[in-house]
Amino acid sequence: IDVVYWKGEAMQLQPEVKGYISSWKVEPALPKGLRLSEATGAVVGTPEETVPEGSSWTVTARNELGAVTATLSFGVKRPAPANMVLDGASEELGWLREVAFVLKVKGEVDEYTLDRPLPQGLVLDNCTGAISGMPKETAEKATYTITAKNETGSTNIQLTFGIKVTPPDSLSYPEIDDVYDVGEKVSLAPEIAGGATSWTIDPELPEGLQLDHSTGCITGSPTSAQLPDEYVITATNSEGA
């Protein structure tokens, strides 16, 4: 037998022999995941490691009157990647919104590649095939080909998307405190999905504090005591607020 089998796929080699056999033996040891049946002499199992083509093993069938041998010659390769699927993909992505595309593929992959650069802010993980990040620019709809490959072969999938501005949402100031002391330094940065180009606040902040109308950051030090109050901050871009 001189063939190639695939790592991770079950295989079975049945012997053809005449006469009564009392014992079977194989040398050297079979690849991990394969075994020699002591009852039938069959080589069965699922190879768990690669083996160079042309590797050989000697199987001996024996009874009390003598023995006969046969040589097995085969290799074990990794199958080429196949059945690639991209989870979480969308044809319309939002500017300054988190992106997470997860790639699923059958088989072992050495490397993932793209046929063209992704928009600024997005990256391909060459080990997992995942695409993640936050687009920092708008972009017309385009098609990107992701290829998964190993030494045996490759497979690919096409991903089509564009990036546009969407109304901002999920605005928060995660580090804000309920109370500040007079003279205490304040520096608060907003977290927002979708991005904003202008910021407003109502009513005005206490004296000594300022809202940056381009970034939404609140900085400064309050100069006098003030009763608790609520402030409404509005983040706006070209698509809404």
Coordinates of C-alpha atoms in Angstrom, one line a residue:
I1 CA 0.0 0.0 0.0
D2 CA 1.5 3.4 -1.0
V3 CA -1.0 6.2 -0.6
V4 CA -1.6 9.4 1.4
Y5 CA -4.1 9.6 4.2
W6 CA -5.4 12.7 6.0
K7 CA -4.8 13.8 9.5
G8 CA -8.0 13.7 11.5
E9 CA -9.8 11.4 9.1
A10 CA -10.5 7.7 10.1
M11 CA -8.7 5.0 8.1
Q12 CA -8.7 1.2 8.0
L13 CA -6.3 -1.2 6.2
Q14 CA -7.4 -4.8 6.1
P15 CA -4.8 -7.5 5.5
E16 CA -5.2 -10.4 3.0
V17 CA -3.4 -13.5 4.2
K18 CA -3.9 -17.3 3.9
G19 CA -3.7 -19.7 6.8
Y20 CA -4.2 -19.5 10.5
I21 CA -2.6 -16.5 12.3
S22 CA -1.9 -16.6 16.0
S23 CA -0.2 -13.2 16.4
W24 CA 0.4 -9.9 14.6
K25 CA 3.2 -7.4 15.0
V26 CA 4.2 -4.1 13.4
E27 CA 7.5 -2.3 13.4
P28 CA 8.3 0.5 13.9
A29 CA 5.4 1.9 16.0
L30 CA 2.4 3.2 13.9
P31 CA 1.7 7.0 13.9
K32 CA -0.1 8.4 16.9
G33 CA -3.9 7.6 16.6
L34 CA -3.4 4.4 14.6
R35 CA -3.2 0.8 16.0
L36 CA -2.7 -2.7 14.8
S37 CA -5.6 -5.1 15.7
E38 CA -4.1 -8.1 17.5
A39 CA -7.1 -10.2 16.4
T40 CA -7.4 -9.3 12.7
G41 CA -4.1 -7.6 11.7
A42 CA -6.1 -4.5 10.5
V43 CA -4.5 -1.1 10.9
V44 CA -7.3 1.2 12.2
G45 CA -7.8 4.6 13.8
T46 CA -7.6 8.3 13.0
P47 CA -4.1 9.7 12.5
E48 CA -3.3 12.5 14.9
E49 CA 0.1 13.6 13.3
T50 CA 1.5 14.1 9.9
V51 CA 3.9 11.5 8.4
P52 CA 6.2 12.0 5.3
E53 CA 5.0 10.3 2.2
G54 CA 6.8 7.0 1.6
S55 CA 7.2 6.1 5.3
S56 CA 7.0 2.4 5.8
W57 CA 6.1 -0.2 8.4
T58 CA 6.6 -4.0 8.5
V59 CA 3.7 -6.1 9.6
T60 CA 4.4 -9.7 10.6
A61 CA 1.7 -12.4 10.7
R62 CA 2.9 -15.5 12.7
N63 CA 1.8 -19.0 13.7
E64 CA 3.6 -22.0 15.2
L65 CA 4.9 -23.0 11.8
G66 CA 6.3 -19.7 10.6
A67 CA 5.7 -16.1 9.7
V68 CA 5.0 -13.9 6.7
T69 CA 5.6 -10.1 6.4
A70 CA 4.2 -7.3 4.4
T71 CA 5.3 -3.7 4.0
L72 CA 2.9 -0.8 4.4
S73 CA 4.0 2.4 2.8
F74 CA 2.0 5.6 3.2
G75 CA 2.1 9.2 4.3
V76 CA -0.3 11.4 6.4
K77 CA -1.0 15.0 5.4
R78 CA -3.1 17.7 6.8
P79 CA -6.2 18.3 4.6
A80 CA -6.4 21.7 3.0
P81 CA -8.7 24.2 4.8
A82 CA -12.3 24.1 3.6
N83 CA -15.9 25.3 4.3
M84 CA -14.9 28.8 5.4
V85 CA -17.7 30.8 7.1
L86 CA -17.6 34.4 8.4
D87 CA -19.8 35.2 11.5
G88 CA -20.9 38.7 12.3
A89 CA -20.3 40.1 8.8
S90 CA -22.3 43.0 7.5
E91 CA -22.3 44.9 4.3
E92 CA -22.7 48.2 6.1
L93 CA -20.3 49.2 8.9
G94 CA -20.5 52.3 11.1
W95 CA -17.7 54.9 11.3
L96 CA -16.0 54.7 14.8
R97 CA -18.1 51.6 15.7
E98 CA -16.5 48.4 17.0
V99 CA -16.2 45.6 14.5
A100 CA -15.7 41.9 15.2
F101 CA -15.9 39.3 12.4
V102 CA -15.1 35.7 13.4
L103 CA -13.9 33.3 10.8
K104 CA -14.7 29.6 11.0
V105 CA -13.0 27.0 8.8
K106 CA -12.7 23.3 8.7
G107 CA -9.1 22.0 9.0
E108 CA -5.8 23.4 10.2
V109 CA -4.7 26.8 8.9
D110 CA -1.1 28.2 8.9
E111 CA -1.9 31.7 7.8
Y112 CA -4.8 34.0 6.8
T113 CA -4.2 36.6 4.2
L114 CA -6.1 39.4 2.4
D115 CA -6.0 40.5 -1.2
R116 CA -6.1 44.2 -0.4
P117 CA -5.6 46.4 2.7
L118 CA -8.6 46.9 5.0
P119 CA -9.8 50.4 5.8
Q120 CA -7.9 52.3 8.5
G121 CA -8.7 51.0 11.9
L122 CA -9.5 47.5 10.9
V123 CA -7.0 44.6 11.2
L124 CA -6.9 40.9 10.1
D125 CA -5.5 38.5 12.7
N126 CA -3.2 36.3 10.6
C127 CA -3.5 33.5 13.1
T128 CA -7.2 33.3 13.6
G129 CA -8.7 35.1 10.5
A130 CA -10.8 37.4 12.8
I131 CA -11.3 41.0 11.6
S132 CA -11.6 43.5 14.3
G133 CA -11.1 47.1 15.2
M134 CA -12.9 50.5 14.8
P135 CA -13.1 52.1 11.3
K136 CA -11.5 55.5 11.4
E137 CA -12.6 56.6 8.0
T138 CA -15.6 56.2 5.7
A139 CA -15.3 54.0 2.7
E140 CA -17.2 53.0 -0.4
K141 CA -18.5 49.4 -0.6
A142 CA -15.7 47.1 -1.6
T143 CA -14.9 43.3 -1.7
Y144 CA -12.1 41.7 0.2
T145 CA -10.9 38.1 -0.3
I146 CA -9.7 36.3 2.8
T147 CA -7.6 33.2 2.1
A148 CA -6.8 30.4 4.6
K149 CA -3.9 28.2 3.7
N150 CA -1.6 25.4 4.8
E151 CA 1.0 23.3 3.0
T152 CA -1.6 21.2 1.3
G153 CA -3.9 23.9 -0.2
S154 CA -6.2 26.8 0.5
T155 CA -9.7 28.1 0.5
N156 CA -11.1 31.6 0.4
I157 CA -14.2 33.7 1.1
Q158 CA -15.3 37.1 0.0
L159 CA -16.3 39.8 2.3
T160 CA -18.1 42.9 1.0
F161 CA -18.8 46.0 3.1
G162 CA -18.7 49.8 3.1
I163 CA -18.3 52.3 6.0
K164 CA -20.6 55.2 6.6
V165 CA -21.4 57.7 9.3
T166 CA -24.3 56.7 11.6
P167 CA -26.0 58.7 14.4
P168 CA -24.0 58.4 17.6
D169 CA -25.3 56.5 20.6
S170 CA -24.3 54.8 23.9
L171 CA -22.8 58.0 25.3
S172 CA -21.3 57.8 28.8
Y173 CA -18.6 59.2 31.0
P174 CA -17.5 56.1 32.9
E175 CA -15.0 57.8 35.2
I176 CA -17.4 60.5 36.5
D177 CA -18.0 61.0 40.3
D178 CA -21.1 62.2 41.9
V179 CA -19.3 64.9 44.0
Y180 CA -16.1 66.9 43.4
D181 CA -14.3 69.1 45.8
V182 CA -13.6 72.8 45.2
G183 CA -10.2 73.0 43.5
E184 CA -10.1 69.3 42.6
K185 CA -8.7 68.6 39.1
V186 CA -11.3 67.1 36.8
S187 CA -10.6 65.3 33.5
L188 CA -13.4 63.2 32.0
A189 CA -13.3 61.6 28.6
P190 CA -16.5 60.3 26.9
E191 CA -17.2 56.9 25.5
I192 CA -19.5 56.9 22.5
A193 CA -20.4 54.6 19.6
G194 CA -20.6 56.1 16.2
G195 CA -18.4 59.1 16.7
A196 CA -19.3 62.8 17.1
T197 CA -18.1 66.0 15.6
S198 CA -19.7 68.5 18.0
W199 CA -20.7 68.5 21.6
T200 CA -23.0 70.7 23.6
I201 CA -24.2 70.8 27.3
D202 CA -27.2 72.2 29.1
P203 CA -27.1 73.9 31.6
E204 CA -23.6 75.3 31.7
L205 CA -21.0 73.5 33.8
P206 CA -20.1 75.0 37.2
E207 CA -17.5 77.8 37.1
G208 CA -14.0 76.4 36.5
L209 CA -15.1 73.4 34.4
Q210 CA -15.2 73.4 30.6
L211 CA -16.6 71.1 27.9
D212 CA -14.5 70.7 24.8
H213 CA -17.0 71.2 22.0
S214 CA -15.0 69.1 19.5
T215 CA -14.0 66.1 21.7
G216 CA -16.6 66.0 24.5
C217 CA -13.9 66.0 27.2
I218 CA -14.7 67.8 30.5
T219 CA -11.7 69.4 32.2
G220 CA -10.8 72.0 34.8
S221 CA -11.3 72.5 38.6
P222 CA -14.5 73.8 40.2
T223 CA -13.9 77.2 41.9
S224 CA -16.9 77.3 44.1
A225 CA -19.4 75.0 45.9
Q226 CA -22.7 74.2 44.2
L227 CA -25.8 72.1 44.9
P228 CA -26.2 68.9 42.9
D229 CA -27.5 69.4 39.4
E230 CA -28.1 67.3 36.2
Y231 CA -26.4 68.2 32.9
V232 CA -27.5 67.0 29.5
I233 CA -24.6 66.5 27.0
T234 CA -25.5 66.1 23.3
A235 CA -23.1 64.5 20.8
T236 CA -23.8 65.3 17.2
N237 CA -22.5 64.2 13.8
S238 CA -23.8 64.7 10.2
E239 CA -26.4 61.9 10.6
G240 CA -27.9 62.9 13.9
A241 CA -27.5 63.2 17.7

